[in-house]
Amino acid sequence: MTDARPQLIPPSPSPAVPAKRWAYVIPVAAIMYMLAYLDRNNVSVILPYMHGDLELSNADKGLAGGIFFVGYVFLQIPAAILAQRWSARKTVLILMVAWGLAASLSGLVQTKSQFYAARFVLGFFEGGVWPAVLILLASWFPLRERARANALWMACLPLSSVFMAPLSGWMLDHASWRWVLVLQGMPPLVWALVWWFAVADRPAQARWISRAEADHVERSIAADEAAKPPAGSGSYLDAVKQKSVLVLIGVYFFWITGFYGFNLWLPSVIKELTHDGSSTEVGLLTAIPFTIALAVMIANAAWSDRTGRRRQAVAVPLVVGIAALLLGQAVDGALPRMLLLCVTAAAVYAPYGPFWAIPGQLLRFEVVAVAMGLINALGNLGGFAGPYLVGWLTDATGSSVTGFAVLSGFLAVAVALVTLGLRTGTRPVRRLSEEAPEGA
């Protein structure tokens, strides 16, 4: 059981303390993961336009989207441990080159089985990047900044979709889906050079940071660690056995099931709303929900850091998403359905920053790596379940209504878990400059 008392962290830095880390670390990491997310999710735009080349049913398309997350599981914990004990910078570099090559090779497949295998391998190499970057950010941003840092980095998720959907649509109008996959796998190979020269594992190793900023970050993070409760013997097993970690795995699984089930099938729903519009038109319209999601995601993270209310910042958006997802199946007309798609996209993206600030708030740095790897590994199995469920139910019922209703049920379970299962250990974060209430 974690300590229910509010955690004490140092006051906000004075304006004199430089903050170059926001301009260096976050943009380079965000662009890197934008490219990863592009190679992961471009299949959602491509699948409706494969025109039977591989004879894929709706269930097959769901499997092609979801099998990525089966491969995604394997390197979560190993990459997190490598990032913590060896180097997050080097770990991400190796994985970036490997996933870029895998993404390009997926355009060369000739059979359905080969396509599944290519998506699995892509997921395998991408899987370690997320926890490795979270470890990197934990070395650069104190807790009071963590949700905003996470959200600004994770803004690459909706932002990549904003660019990916129109770009992939335009490319599909001028080239085959095979060439689209091959070409979109190449940018990570180029960005690997930028990553190598721009990113350092911690402030003391960066050439571009001032001594004042490096000292400030290191002191703040040391104070954060000292304020956390001990994790038993400090072993990884002690961290994993904590109730909060198990609850976070459940929250993430049910949320991500709804998240990716919605994401993968969004272009197909928009294609239906446009009465089989061109791939460019569908791509441009698909970018609109993600643009709105980007703004809401950053605003929600800023509110979470300001108030320290992590649970509410996760649960409230998901409740809104459930309502929008269900209403979208009940209303008629392209405009109302499109508006509800925008609300749903914003709602399922909004929890990212606050959610990933919770493990660092509960666990000490020496054990948080494996905990975050485990949460991401098992939680992302929902990325397999969601797309496949929607595809299978669409084939079985002839309509996507049942699939999206099931997704809303998964989101509801995530809300229940984060609301009832994390009632301790995620209280508002207080600054040292705030007076603690009497008896706290």
PDB file of C-alpha atoms in Angstrom, residues 44-274:
ATOM      1  CA  SER A  44      -5.249   2.396 -40.687  1.00  0.00           C
ATOM      2  CA  VAL A  45      -5.339   4.707 -43.730  1.00  0.00           C
ATOM      3  CA  ILE A  46      -3.880   2.119 -46.103  1.00  0.00           C
ATOM      4  CA  LEU A  47      -6.148  -0.837 -45.280  1.00  0.00           C
ATOM      5  CA  PRO A  48      -9.356   0.618 -46.846  1.00  0.00           C
ATOM      6  CA  TYR A  49      -7.431   1.120 -50.106  1.00  0.00           C
ATOM      7  CA  MET A  50      -5.579  -2.177 -50.441  1.00  0.00           C
ATOM      8  CA  HIS A  51      -8.333  -3.261 -52.848  1.00  0.00           C
ATOM      9  CA  GLY A  52      -8.107  -6.944 -52.046  1.00  0.00           C
ATOM     10  CA  ASP A  53      -4.422  -7.303 -52.905  1.00  0.00           C
ATOM     11  CA  LEU A  54      -3.964  -9.667 -49.972  1.00  0.00           C
ATOM     12  CA  GLU A  55      -7.637 -10.723 -49.754  1.00  0.00           C
ATOM     13  CA  LEU A  56      -8.171  -9.320 -46.260  1.00  0.00           C
ATOM     14  CA  SER A  57     -11.560  -9.558 -44.546  1.00  0.00           C
ATOM     15  CA  ASN A  58     -12.527  -7.035 -41.860  1.00  0.00           C
ATOM     16  CA  ALA A  59     -11.348  -9.510 -39.214  1.00  0.00           C
ATOM     17  CA  ASP A  60      -8.054  -9.917 -41.127  1.00  0.00           C
ATOM     18  CA  LYS A  61      -7.629  -6.143 -41.228  1.00  0.00           C
ATOM     19  CA  GLY A  62      -8.231  -5.983 -37.494  1.00  0.00           C
ATOM     20  CA  LEU A  63      -5.652  -8.717 -36.996  1.00  0.00           C
ATOM     21  CA  ALA A  64      -3.136  -6.883 -39.197  1.00  0.00           C
ATOM     22  CA  GLY A  65      -3.582  -3.789 -37.074  1.00  0.00           C
ATOM     23  CA  GLY A  66      -3.586  -5.644 -33.772  1.00  0.00           C
ATOM     24  CA  ILE A  67      -0.775  -8.166 -34.234  1.00  0.00           C
ATOM     25  CA  PHE A  68       1.671  -5.266 -34.044  1.00  0.00           C
ATOM     26  CA  PHE A  69       0.929  -5.173 -30.315  1.00  0.00           C
ATOM     27  CA  VAL A  70       1.705  -8.841 -29.809  1.00  0.00           C
ATOM     28  CA  GLY A  71       5.250  -8.118 -30.969  1.00  0.00           C
ATOM     29  CA  TYR A  72       5.191  -4.879 -28.981  1.00  0.00           C
ATOM     30  CA  VAL A  73       5.180  -6.767 -25.670  1.00  0.00           C
ATOM     31  CA  PHE A  74       8.561  -8.454 -25.827  1.00  0.00           C
ATOM     32  CA  LEU A  75      11.075  -5.609 -25.483  1.00  0.00           C
ATOM     33  CA  GLN A  76       9.143  -3.449 -23.012  1.00  0.00           C
ATOM     34  CA  ILE A  77      10.892  -4.523 -19.824  1.00  0.00           C
ATOM     35  CA  PRO A  78      14.318  -5.360 -21.365  1.00  0.00           C
ATOM     36  CA  ALA A  79      14.461  -1.937 -23.067  1.00  0.00           C
ATOM     37  CA  ALA A  80      13.354  -0.152 -19.888  1.00  0.00           C
ATOM     38  CA  ILE A  81      16.096  -1.873 -17.888  1.00  0.00           C
ATOM     39  CA  LEU A  82      18.685  -1.156 -20.612  1.00  0.00           C
ATOM     40  CA  ALA A  83      17.628   2.497 -20.649  1.00  0.00           C
ATOM     41  CA  GLN A  84      17.983   2.746 -16.881  1.00  0.00           C
ATOM     42  CA  ARG A  85      21.186   0.735 -16.378  1.00  0.00           C
ATOM     43  CA  TRP A  86      22.994   1.412 -19.673  1.00  0.00           C
ATOM     44  CA  SER A  87      21.715   4.284 -21.838  1.00  0.00           C
ATOM     45  CA  ALA A  88      18.274   5.423 -22.966  1.00  0.00           C
ATOM     46  CA  ARG A  89      19.908   7.361 -25.798  1.00  0.00           C
ATOM     47  CA  LYS A  90      21.695   4.320 -27.237  1.00  0.00           C
ATOM     48  CA  THR A  91      18.741   1.990 -26.665  1.00  0.00           C
ATOM     49  CA  VAL A  92      16.392   4.230 -28.637  1.00  0.00           C
ATOM     50  CA  LEU A  93      18.949   4.731 -31.411  1.00  0.00           C
ATOM     51  CA  ILE A  94      19.302   0.985 -32.033  1.00  0.00           C
ATOM     52  CA  LEU A  95      15.543   0.447 -31.978  1.00  0.00           C
ATOM     53  CA  MET A  96      14.946   3.405 -34.305  1.00  0.00           C
ATOM     54  CA  VAL A  97      17.156   1.954 -37.022  1.00  0.00           C
ATOM     55  CA  ALA A  98      15.618  -1.514 -36.599  1.00  0.00           C
ATOM     56  CA  TRP A  99      11.982  -0.372 -36.776  1.00  0.00           C
ATOM     57  CA  GLY A 100      12.693   1.857 -39.802  1.00  0.00           C
ATOM     58  CA  LEU A 101      14.056  -1.112 -41.723  1.00  0.00           C
ATOM     59  CA  ALA A 102      11.144  -3.313 -40.599  1.00  0.00           C
ATOM     60  CA  ALA A 103       8.605  -0.673 -41.680  1.00  0.00           C
ATOM     61  CA  SER A 104      10.087  -0.411 -45.173  1.00  0.00           C
ATOM     62  CA  LEU A 105      10.265  -4.178 -45.575  1.00  0.00           C
ATOM     63  CA  SER A 106       6.548  -4.484 -44.748  1.00  0.00           C
ATOM     64  CA  GLY A 107       5.817  -2.937 -48.147  1.00  0.00           C
ATOM     65  CA  LEU A 108       7.490  -5.871 -49.886  1.00  0.00           C
ATOM     66  CA  VAL A 109       5.235  -8.652 -48.555  1.00  0.00           C
ATOM     67  CA  GLN A 110       3.410 -10.919 -50.987  1.00  0.00           C
ATOM     68  CA  THR A 111       0.992 -12.869 -48.779  1.00  0.00           C
ATOM     69  CA  LYS A 112      -1.338 -12.270 -45.866  1.00  0.00           C
ATOM     70  CA  SER A 113       0.893 -14.299 -43.543  1.00  0.00           C
ATOM     71  CA  GLN A 114       3.942 -12.267 -44.533  1.00  0.00           C
ATOM     72  CA  PHE A 115       2.031  -9.062 -43.816  1.00  0.00           C
ATOM     73  CA  TYR A 116       1.131 -10.315 -40.350  1.00  0.00           C
ATOM     74  CA  ALA A 117       4.770 -11.272 -39.734  1.00  0.00           C
ATOM     75  CA  ALA A 118       6.025  -7.865 -40.897  1.00  0.00           C
ATOM     76  CA  ARG A 119       3.612  -6.068 -38.569  1.00  0.00           C
ATOM     77  CA  PHE A 120       4.713  -8.318 -35.689  1.00  0.00           C
ATOM     78  CA  VAL A 121       8.403  -7.536 -36.295  1.00  0.00           C
ATOM     79  CA  LEU A 122       7.656  -3.805 -36.534  1.00  0.00           C
ATOM     80  CA  GLY A 123       5.892  -3.988 -33.172  1.00  0.00           C
ATOM     81  CA  PHE A 124       8.781  -5.970 -31.692  1.00  0.00           C
ATOM     82  CA  PHE A 125      11.332  -3.231 -32.416  1.00  0.00           C
ATOM     83  CA  GLU A 126       9.034  -0.303 -31.636  1.00  0.00           C
ATOM     84  CA  GLY A 127       8.004  -1.822 -28.323  1.00  0.00           C
ATOM     85  CA  GLY A 128      11.073  -0.786 -26.370  1.00  0.00           C
ATOM     86  CA  VAL A 129      11.062   2.853 -27.428  1.00  0.00           C
ATOM     87  CA  TRP A 130       8.179   4.076 -25.246  1.00  0.00           C
ATOM     88  CA  PRO A 131       9.529   2.945 -21.828  1.00  0.00           C
ATOM     89  CA  ALA A 132      13.076   3.978 -22.773  1.00  0.00           C
ATOM     90  CA  VAL A 133      11.949   7.545 -23.509  1.00  0.00           C
ATOM     91  CA  LEU A 134       9.912   7.668 -20.291  1.00  0.00           C
ATOM     92  CA  ILE A 135      13.098   6.769 -18.410  1.00  0.00           C
ATOM     93  CA  LEU A 136      14.941   9.498 -20.316  1.00  0.00           C
ATOM     94  CA  LEU A 137      12.310  12.122 -19.425  1.00  0.00           C
ATOM     95  CA  ALA A 138      12.442  11.063 -15.769  1.00  0.00           C
ATOM     96  CA  SER A 139      16.106  12.100 -15.790  1.00  0.00           C
ATOM     97  CA  TRP A 140      15.333  15.515 -17.255  1.00  0.00           C
ATOM     98  CA  PHE A 141      12.049  16.694 -15.701  1.00  0.00           C
ATOM     99  CA  PRO A 142      11.097  16.793 -11.990  1.00  0.00           C
ATOM    100  CA  LEU A 143       7.711  15.477 -10.880  1.00  0.00           C
ATOM    101  CA  ARG A 144       5.998  18.852 -10.882  1.00  0.00           C
ATOM    102  CA  GLU A 145       6.809  19.098 -14.615  1.00  0.00           C
ATOM    103  CA  ARG A 146       6.371  15.445 -15.482  1.00  0.00           C
ATOM    104  CA  ALA A 147       2.772  15.423 -16.823  1.00  0.00           C
ATOM    105  CA  ARG A 148       3.486  18.418 -19.060  1.00  0.00           C
ATOM    106  CA  ALA A 149       6.761  16.893 -20.273  1.00  0.00           C
ATOM    107  CA  ASN A 150       5.026  13.578 -20.931  1.00  0.00           C
ATOM    108  CA  ALA A 151       2.120  15.279 -22.701  1.00  0.00           C
ATOM    109  CA  LEU A 152       4.325  17.492 -24.875  1.00  0.00           C
ATOM    110  CA  TRP A 153       6.317  14.446 -25.910  1.00  0.00           C
ATOM    111  CA  MET A 154       3.185  12.306 -26.294  1.00  0.00           C
ATOM    112  CA  ALA A 155       1.601  15.094 -28.336  1.00  0.00           C
ATOM    113  CA  CYS A 156       3.461  13.319 -31.117  1.00  0.00           C
ATOM    114  CA  LEU A 157       0.652  10.719 -31.084  1.00  0.00           C
ATOM    115  CA  PRO A 158      -2.217  12.940 -32.299  1.00  0.00           C
ATOM    116  CA  LEU A 159       0.220  15.218 -34.161  1.00  0.00           C
ATOM    117  CA  SER A 160       1.594  12.317 -36.174  1.00  0.00           C
ATOM    118  CA  SER A 161      -1.962  11.374 -37.113  1.00  0.00           C
ATOM    119  CA  VAL A 162      -2.639  14.981 -38.159  1.00  0.00           C
ATOM    120  CA  PHE A 163       0.245  14.714 -40.634  1.00  0.00           C
ATOM    121  CA  MET A 164       0.053  10.982 -41.339  1.00  0.00           C
ATOM    122  CA  ALA A 165      -3.544  10.782 -42.483  1.00  0.00           C
ATOM    123  CA  PRO A 166      -3.365  13.504 -45.202  1.00  0.00           C
ATOM    124  CA  LEU A 167       0.172  12.478 -46.220  1.00  0.00           C
ATOM    125  CA  SER A 168      -0.715   8.808 -46.536  1.00  0.00           C
ATOM    126  CA  GLY A 169      -3.941   9.696 -48.375  1.00  0.00           C
ATOM    127  CA  TRP A 170      -2.070  11.910 -50.830  1.00  0.00           C
ATOM    128  CA  MET A 171       0.639   9.288 -51.356  1.00  0.00           C
ATOM    129  CA  LEU A 172      -2.007   6.622 -52.004  1.00  0.00           C
ATOM    130  CA  ASP A 173      -3.426   8.789 -54.784  1.00  0.00           C
ATOM    131  CA  HIS A 174      -0.006   8.822 -56.460  1.00  0.00           C
ATOM    132  CA  ALA A 175       1.573   5.483 -55.565  1.00  0.00           C
ATOM    133  CA  SER A 176       0.695   1.949 -54.496  1.00  0.00           C
ATOM    134  CA  TRP A 177       0.249   1.068 -50.832  1.00  0.00           C
ATOM    135  CA  ARG A 178       3.487  -0.898 -51.069  1.00  0.00           C
ATOM    136  CA  TRP A 179       5.518   2.183 -51.976  1.00  0.00           C
ATOM    137  CA  VAL A 180       3.805   4.180 -49.241  1.00  0.00           C
ATOM    138  CA  LEU A 181       4.998   1.669 -46.620  1.00  0.00           C
ATOM    139  CA  VAL A 182       8.515   1.497 -48.070  1.00  0.00           C
ATOM    140  CA  LEU A 183       8.962   5.288 -48.231  1.00  0.00           C
ATOM    141  CA  GLN A 184       7.464   5.983 -44.811  1.00  0.00           C
ATOM    142  CA  GLY A 185       9.947   3.596 -43.208  1.00  0.00           C
ATOM    143  CA  MET A 186      12.950   5.673 -44.296  1.00  0.00           C
ATOM    144  CA  PRO A 187      12.700   8.885 -42.171  1.00  0.00           C
ATOM    145  CA  PRO A 188      13.625   7.124 -38.883  1.00  0.00           C
ATOM    146  CA  LEU A 189      16.967   6.147 -40.441  1.00  0.00           C
ATOM    147  CA  VAL A 190      17.705   9.835 -41.049  1.00  0.00           C
ATOM    148  CA  TRP A 191      16.400  11.074 -37.694  1.00  0.00           C
ATOM    149  CA  ALA A 192      18.638   8.575 -35.900  1.00  0.00           C
ATOM    150  CA  LEU A 193      21.559  10.917 -36.667  1.00  0.00           C
ATOM    151  CA  VAL A 194      19.752  13.908 -35.149  1.00  0.00           C
ATOM    152  CA  TRP A 195      18.871  11.853 -32.083  1.00  0.00           C
ATOM    153  CA  TRP A 196      22.483  10.772 -31.562  1.00  0.00           C
ATOM    154  CA  PHE A 197      23.912  14.303 -31.590  1.00  0.00           C
ATOM    155  CA  ALA A 198      21.063  16.175 -29.849  1.00  0.00           C
ATOM    156  CA  VAL A 199      20.064  13.920 -26.936  1.00  0.00           C
ATOM    157  CA  ALA A 200      21.939  13.036 -23.739  1.00  0.00           C
ATOM    158  CA  ASP A 201      20.952  10.563 -21.053  1.00  0.00           C
ATOM    159  CA  ARG A 202      21.025  13.176 -18.271  1.00  0.00           C
ATOM    160  CA  PRO A 203      21.716  16.894 -17.869  1.00  0.00           C
ATOM    161  CA  ALA A 204      25.320  16.457 -16.715  1.00  0.00           C
ATOM    162  CA  GLN A 205      26.159  14.822 -20.074  1.00  0.00           C
ATOM    163  CA  ALA A 206      24.583  17.446 -22.357  1.00  0.00           C
ATOM    164  CA  ARG A 207      26.850  20.027 -24.000  1.00  0.00           C
ATOM    165  CA  TRP A 208      24.117  22.582 -24.620  1.00  0.00           C
ATOM    166  CA  ILE A 209      22.773  22.881 -21.063  1.00  0.00           C
ATOM    167  CA  SER A 210      24.038  25.430 -18.533  1.00  0.00           C
ATOM    168  CA  ARG A 211      25.514  24.327 -15.241  1.00  0.00           C
ATOM    169  CA  ALA A 212      22.744  26.200 -13.389  1.00  0.00           C
ATOM    170  CA  GLU A 213      19.984  24.298 -15.205  1.00  0.00           C
ATOM    171  CA  ALA A 214      21.722  20.934 -14.818  1.00  0.00           C
ATOM    172  CA  ASP A 215      22.214  21.484 -11.076  1.00  0.00           C
ATOM    173  CA  HIS A 216      18.614  22.612 -10.656  1.00  0.00           C
ATOM    174  CA  VAL A 217      17.239  19.522 -12.431  1.00  0.00           C
ATOM    175  CA  GLU A 218      19.447  17.122 -10.520  1.00  0.00           C
ATOM    176  CA  ARG A 219      18.580  18.674  -7.140  1.00  0.00           C
ATOM    177  CA  SER A 220      14.856  18.669  -7.902  1.00  0.00           C
ATOM    178  CA  ILE A 221      14.843  15.035  -9.034  1.00  0.00           C
ATOM    179  CA  ALA A 222      16.880  14.007  -5.984  1.00  0.00           C
ATOM    180  CA  ALA A 223      14.293  15.701  -3.748  1.00  0.00           C
ATOM    181  CA  ASP A 224      11.483  13.903  -5.602  1.00  0.00           C
ATOM    182  CA  GLU A 225      13.160  10.543  -5.018  1.00  0.00           C
ATOM    183  CA  ALA A 226      13.740  11.254  -1.322  1.00  0.00           C
ATOM    184  CA  ALA A 227      10.027  12.041  -0.850  1.00  0.00           C
ATOM    185  CA  LYS A 228       8.821   8.745  -2.312  1.00  0.00           C
ATOM    186  CA  PRO A 229       7.952   5.759  -0.117  1.00  0.00           C
ATOM    187  CA  PRO A 230      10.465   2.899  -0.135  1.00  0.00           C
ATOM    188  CA  ALA A 231       9.693  -0.018  -2.459  1.00  0.00           C
ATOM    189  CA  GLY A 232      10.367  -2.847  -0.017  1.00  0.00           C
ATOM    190  CA  SER A 233      13.818  -4.226  -0.679  1.00  0.00           C
ATOM    191  CA  GLY A 234      14.038  -2.112  -3.812  1.00  0.00           C
ATOM    192  CA  SER A 235      13.767  -5.149  -6.094  1.00  0.00           C
ATOM    193  CA  TYR A 236      11.741  -5.164  -9.312  1.00  0.00           C
ATOM    194  CA  LEU A 237       9.463  -7.826  -7.863  1.00  0.00           C
ATOM    195  CA  ASP A 238       8.562  -5.518  -4.980  1.00  0.00           C
ATOM    196  CA  ALA A 239       7.507  -2.824  -7.434  1.00  0.00           C
ATOM    197  CA  VAL A 240       5.447  -5.172  -9.575  1.00  0.00           C
ATOM    198  CA  LYS A 241       3.636  -6.621  -6.562  1.00  0.00           C
ATOM    199  CA  GLN A 242       2.344  -3.218  -5.494  1.00  0.00           C
ATOM    200  CA  LYS A 243      -1.408  -2.888  -5.897  1.00  0.00           C
ATOM    201  CA  SER A 244      -1.044   0.449  -7.685  1.00  0.00           C
ATOM    202  CA  VAL A 245       1.085  -1.111 -10.445  1.00  0.00           C
ATOM    203  CA  LEU A 246      -1.415  -3.922 -11.002  1.00  0.00           C
ATOM    204  CA  VAL A 247      -4.267  -1.412 -11.150  1.00  0.00           C
ATOM    205  CA  LEU A 248      -2.358   0.750 -13.637  1.00  0.00           C
ATOM    206  CA  ILE A 249      -1.848  -2.294 -15.871  1.00  0.00           C
ATOM    207  CA  GLY A 250      -5.603  -2.902 -15.837  1.00  0.00           C
ATOM    208  CA  VAL A 251      -6.443   0.751 -16.481  1.00  0.00           C
ATOM    209  CA  TYR A 252      -4.045   0.920 -19.397  1.00  0.00           C
ATOM    210  CA  PHE A 253      -5.244  -2.336 -20.958  1.00  0.00           C
ATOM    211  CA  PHE A 254      -8.926  -1.373 -20.976  1.00  0.00           C
ATOM    212  CA  TRP A 255      -8.224   2.197 -22.045  1.00  0.00           C
ATOM    213  CA  ILE A 256      -5.867   1.143 -24.861  1.00  0.00           C
ATOM    214  CA  THR A 257      -8.362  -1.448 -26.105  1.00  0.00           C
ATOM    215  CA  GLY A 258     -10.844   1.356 -26.676  1.00  0.00           C
ATOM    216  CA  PHE A 259      -8.145   3.748 -27.866  1.00  0.00           C
ATOM    217  CA  TYR A 260      -6.706   1.617 -30.666  1.00  0.00           C
ATOM    218  CA  GLY A 261     -10.049   0.067 -31.552  1.00  0.00           C
ATOM    219  CA  PHE A 262     -11.257   3.594 -32.267  1.00  0.00           C
ATOM    220  CA  ASN A 263      -8.015   4.770 -33.908  1.00  0.00           C
ATOM    221  CA  LEU A 264      -7.614   1.926 -36.392  1.00  0.00           C
ATOM    222  CA  TRP A 265     -11.188   2.101 -37.643  1.00  0.00           C
ATOM    223  CA  LEU A 266     -11.558   5.912 -37.665  1.00  0.00           C
ATOM    224  CA  PRO A 267     -10.464   6.334 -41.331  1.00  0.00           C
ATOM    225  CA  SER A 268     -12.860   3.554 -42.379  1.00  0.00           C
ATOM    226  CA  VAL A 269     -15.759   5.295 -40.590  1.00  0.00           C
ATOM    227  CA  ILE A 270     -14.863   8.617 -42.220  1.00  0.00           C
ATOM    228  CA  LYS A 271     -14.604   6.906 -45.611  1.00  0.00           C
ATOM    229  CA  GLU A 272     -18.147   5.660 -45.044  1.00  0.00           C
ATOM    230  CA  LEU A 273     -19.334   9.162 -44.048  1.00  0.00           C
ATOM    231  CA  THR A 274     -17.876  10.601 -47.274  1.00  0.00           C
TER     232      THR A 274
END
